[in-house]
Coordinates of C-alpha atoms in Angstrom, one line a residue:
M1 CA 81.6 111.5 101.2
N2 CA 81.9 109.4 104.3
T3 CA 84.9 107.5 105.5
V4 CA 84.1 104.0 106.9
R5 CA 86.5 102.0 109.1
I6 CA 86.5 98.2 108.9
W7 CA 87.9 96.4 111.9
F8 CA 89.1 92.8 111.6
E9 CA 91.3 90.1 113.1
K10 CA 94.2 88.6 111.3
R11 CA 94.9 85.2 112.7
G12 CA 96.4 81.8 111.8
E13 CA 97.7 81.4 108.3
A14 CA 96.5 84.8 107.4
A15 CA 99.4 86.2 109.4
Y16 CA 101.5 85.3 106.4
I17 CA 99.6 87.5 104.0
S18 CA 101.8 90.5 103.2
L19 CA 100.4 94.0 103.2
L20 CA 100.4 94.1 99.4
D21 CA 98.5 90.9 99.2
L22 CA 96.2 92.0 102.0
Q23 CA 95.2 95.0 99.9
R24 CA 94.3 92.7 97.0
V25 CA 92.3 90.4 99.3
M26 CA 90.3 93.3 100.7
H27 CA 89.7 94.7 97.3
R28 CA 88.3 91.4 96.1
A29 CA 86.2 91.0 99.2
L30 CA 84.7 94.4 98.9
K31 CA 83.9 93.8 95.2
R32 CA 82.2 90.5 96.0
S33 CA 80.2 92.1 98.8
G34 CA 78.7 94.6 96.4
L35 CA 79.0 97.4 98.9
P36 CA 78.7 101.0 97.6
V37 CA 82.4 101.9 98.2
W38 CA 84.0 104.8 96.3
Y39 CA 86.4 104.2 93.4
T40 CA 89.2 106.6 92.5
K41 CA 88.8 108.5 89.2
G42 CA 91.0 108.2 86.1
F43 CA 92.0 105.6 83.5
N44 CA 92.3 102.8 86.0
P45 CA 89.8 103.3 88.8
H46 CA 90.1 101.3 92.0
I47 CA 88.6 101.1 95.4
Y48 CA 90.0 103.8 97.8
L49 CA 91.5 101.7 100.6
A50 CA 93.9 102.7 103.4
F51 CA 95.3 100.5 106.2
S52 CA 96.2 101.8 109.6
C53 CA 99.5 100.8 111.1
P54 CA 100.4 97.9 108.8
L55 CA 101.3 94.7 110.7
A56 CA 104.6 92.9 110.1
L57 CA 104.5 89.6 108.3
G58 CA 104.0 86.5 110.5
Q59 CA 102.4 88.5 113.3
E60 CA 98.8 88.2 114.3
S61 CA 96.4 90.9 115.4
L62 CA 93.0 91.5 117.1
C63 CA 92.8 95.1 116.0
E64 CA 93.6 95.5 112.3
S65 CA 91.6 98.2 110.4
C66 CA 91.3 99.7 107.0
E67 CA 89.1 102.5 105.7
V68 CA 87.1 103.0 102.6
K69 CA 85.0 105.9 101.3
T70 CA 81.3 105.9 100.3
E71 CA 78.9 108.4 98.9
E72 CA 76.1 107.0 101.1
E73 CA 75.0 109.8 103.5
T74 CA 74.0 107.4 106.3
P75 CA 75.6 104.0 105.8
D76 CA 73.9 101.1 107.5
Y77 CA 76.9 99.6 109.2
A78 CA 75.1 96.4 110.3
A79 CA 74.2 95.8 106.6
W80 CA 77.7 96.5 105.6
A81 CA 79.0 93.9 108.1
E82 CA 76.5 91.3 107.0
A83 CA 77.5 91.8 103.3
L84 CA 81.3 91.8 103.9
R85 CA 81.7 89.1 106.5
P86 CA 81.1 86.1 104.2
A87 CA 83.4 87.6 101.5
L88 CA 86.5 87.5 103.7
P89 CA 88.8 84.5 103.6
E90 CA 89.7 82.2 106.6
G91 CA 91.9 84.0 109.1
L92 CA 90.4 87.4 108.5
R93 CA 87.5 87.7 110.8
L94 CA 85.4 90.9 110.7
V95 CA 85.0 92.5 114.1
S96 CA 83.0 95.6 113.3
I97 CA 82.3 98.4 110.8
G98 CA 81.6 102.0 111.7
P99 CA 82.6 105.6 111.1
A100 CA 86.3 106.5 111.1
V101 CA 86.4 108.6 114.3
M102 CA 90.2 109.4 114.4
K103 CA 92.7 110.0 111.6
M104 CA 95.4 107.4 111.1
G105 CA 98.1 110.0 111.4
R106 CA 97.4 110.2 115.2
I107 CA 98.5 106.7 115.9
Q108 CA 101.5 106.6 118.2
A109 CA 101.7 103.2 120.0
A110 CA 100.5 99.6 120.0
D111 CA 100.3 96.8 122.6
Y112 CA 101.7 93.4 121.7
K113 CA 101.3 90.1 123.6
I114 CA 104.4 88.0 123.2
T115 CA 104.4 84.3 123.9
L116 CA 107.6 82.3 124.2
P117 CA 108.5 78.8 125.4
A118 CA 108.6 78.4 129.2
N119 CA 112.4 78.1 129.2
A120 CA 112.5 81.7 127.9
A121 CA 112.2 82.8 131.5
Q122 CA 116.0 82.7 132.0
A123 CA 116.5 84.7 128.8
L124 CA 114.0 87.3 130.0
D125 CA 115.7 87.5 133.4
A126 CA 119.0 88.1 131.6
Y127 CA 117.4 90.8 129.4
N128 CA 116.1 92.5 132.5
A129 CA 119.5 92.5 134.1
Q130 CA 121.2 94.3 131.3
D131 CA 121.8 98.0 131.2
S132 CA 121.5 98.2 127.4
V133 CA 120.5 96.0 124.6
I134 CA 121.7 97.2 121.2
V135 CA 119.8 95.9 118.2
E136 CA 119.9 96.8 114.5
K137 CA 116.7 98.3 112.9
K138 CA 116.2 98.5 109.2
T139 CA 115.0 101.8 107.8
K140 CA 114.3 103.2 104.4
S141 CA 117.7 104.8 104.4
G142 CA 119.6 101.8 105.6
K143 CA 120.2 100.3 109.1
K144 CA 120.7 102.0 112.4
E145 CA 121.4 100.8 115.9
L146 CA 119.1 101.5 118.9
D147 CA 118.9 100.5 122.5
L148 CA 115.8 98.4 123.2
K149 CA 116.1 99.2 126.9
Q150 CA 115.0 102.8 126.1
Y151 CA 111.6 101.4 125.0
I152 CA 111.4 98.2 127.0
P153 CA 113.3 98.8 130.3
A154 CA 112.1 95.5 131.7
V155 CA 109.8 92.7 130.9
T156 CA 107.2 91.5 133.5
Y157 CA 106.3 88.0 132.4
T158 CA 104.2 85.2 133.6
V159 CA 104.8 81.4 133.2
S160 CA 101.9 79.1 132.7
E161 CA 102.3 75.4 131.8
D162 CA 104.8 75.4 128.9
Q163 CA 104.7 79.1 128.0
A164 CA 106.0 82.4 129.2
S165 CA 104.0 85.5 128.1
F166 CA 104.1 89.3 128.5
T167 CA 102.8 92.5 127.0
V168 CA 104.8 95.4 125.7
R169 CA 103.7 98.8 124.4
L170 CA 105.9 100.1 121.6
P171 CA 105.9 103.2 119.4
A172 CA 103.8 102.6 116.2
G173 CA 103.5 106.1 114.6
D174 CA 104.8 107.6 111.4
G175 CA 107.8 109.1 113.3
L176 CA 109.0 105.9 115.0
N177 CA 107.7 102.4 114.6
L178 CA 109.3 99.6 116.5
N179 CA 108.6 96.0 115.6
P180 CA 108.3 93.7 118.6
A181 CA 110.3 91.2 116.5
L182 CA 113.4 93.3 117.4
L183 CA 113.0 92.0 121.0
V184 CA 112.1 88.5 120.0
G185 CA 114.9 88.3 117.4
H186 CA 117.4 89.4 120.1
L187 CA 116.2 86.7 122.5
Q188 CA 116.4 84.1 119.7
A189 CA 119.9 85.1 118.6
Q190 CA 121.3 85.4 122.1
Y191 CA 119.6 82.6 123.9
G192 CA 118.7 80.1 121.2
L193 CA 114.9 80.3 121.5
P194 CA 113.2 78.4 118.7
A195 CA 111.5 80.8 116.3
W196 CA 108.5 78.5 115.7
Q197 CA 107.7 78.7 119.4
C198 CA 107.7 82.5 119.5
H199 CA 104.3 84.2 118.9
I200 CA 103.4 87.9 118.5
L201 CA 99.9 89.2 118.8
R202 CA 98.9 92.8 118.5
T203 CA 96.0 93.6 120.8
R204 CA 95.5 97.4 120.8
I205 CA 96.5 100.6 119.0
Y206 CA 96.7 104.0 120.6
V207 CA 96.8 107.7 119.7
E208 CA 98.2 110.4 122.0
D209 CA 97.9 110.2 125.8
G210 CA 97.2 106.4 125.6
I211 CA 93.7 106.9 124.1
E212 CA 92.6 103.8 122.1
F213 CA 92.5 104.4 118.4
R214 CA 88.9 104.3 117.0

């Protein structure tokens, strides 16, 4: 049994596909592709499918991945890509298919590019000047407060035309997963930034020691 990792982008309107719906979409795409993926056993067999580091609703990504299993001893990954690519809907663009090199449980962090309106520069300067920024994070057991400055001490941004943009690296593992929307939501609430002009794009995922997840 081999584990195959499918890498894809999630852009545009596809950003509003929830994880549950994304699972359904990928199941249907794999069925349409006719690829020899492995099905679970039992009364209601279904395709084994696992997503790494699920993305928050409304955010885009260049580095989404999911894994399936196959009983093929030597999968032809180029043929897999050719079969799956036309089966995916608009907004989900296949990047590559290959062996699952690392286990998902090793994921520890992710990079996000955040784009705001140009007038956000004042809000970002104000954030940088603060000693602490307490926000409320939802957890399975309820809500808890945390200090964003422990994870984002300062924001180094650039302003180009009508946008301010910057990149942050945040914990993304099973132990601690910080949504960049915590920062964006704080800026919106405190400084009145319009939500429709705030954009979050995940660009990379990492395991320990800053090694890129593969």
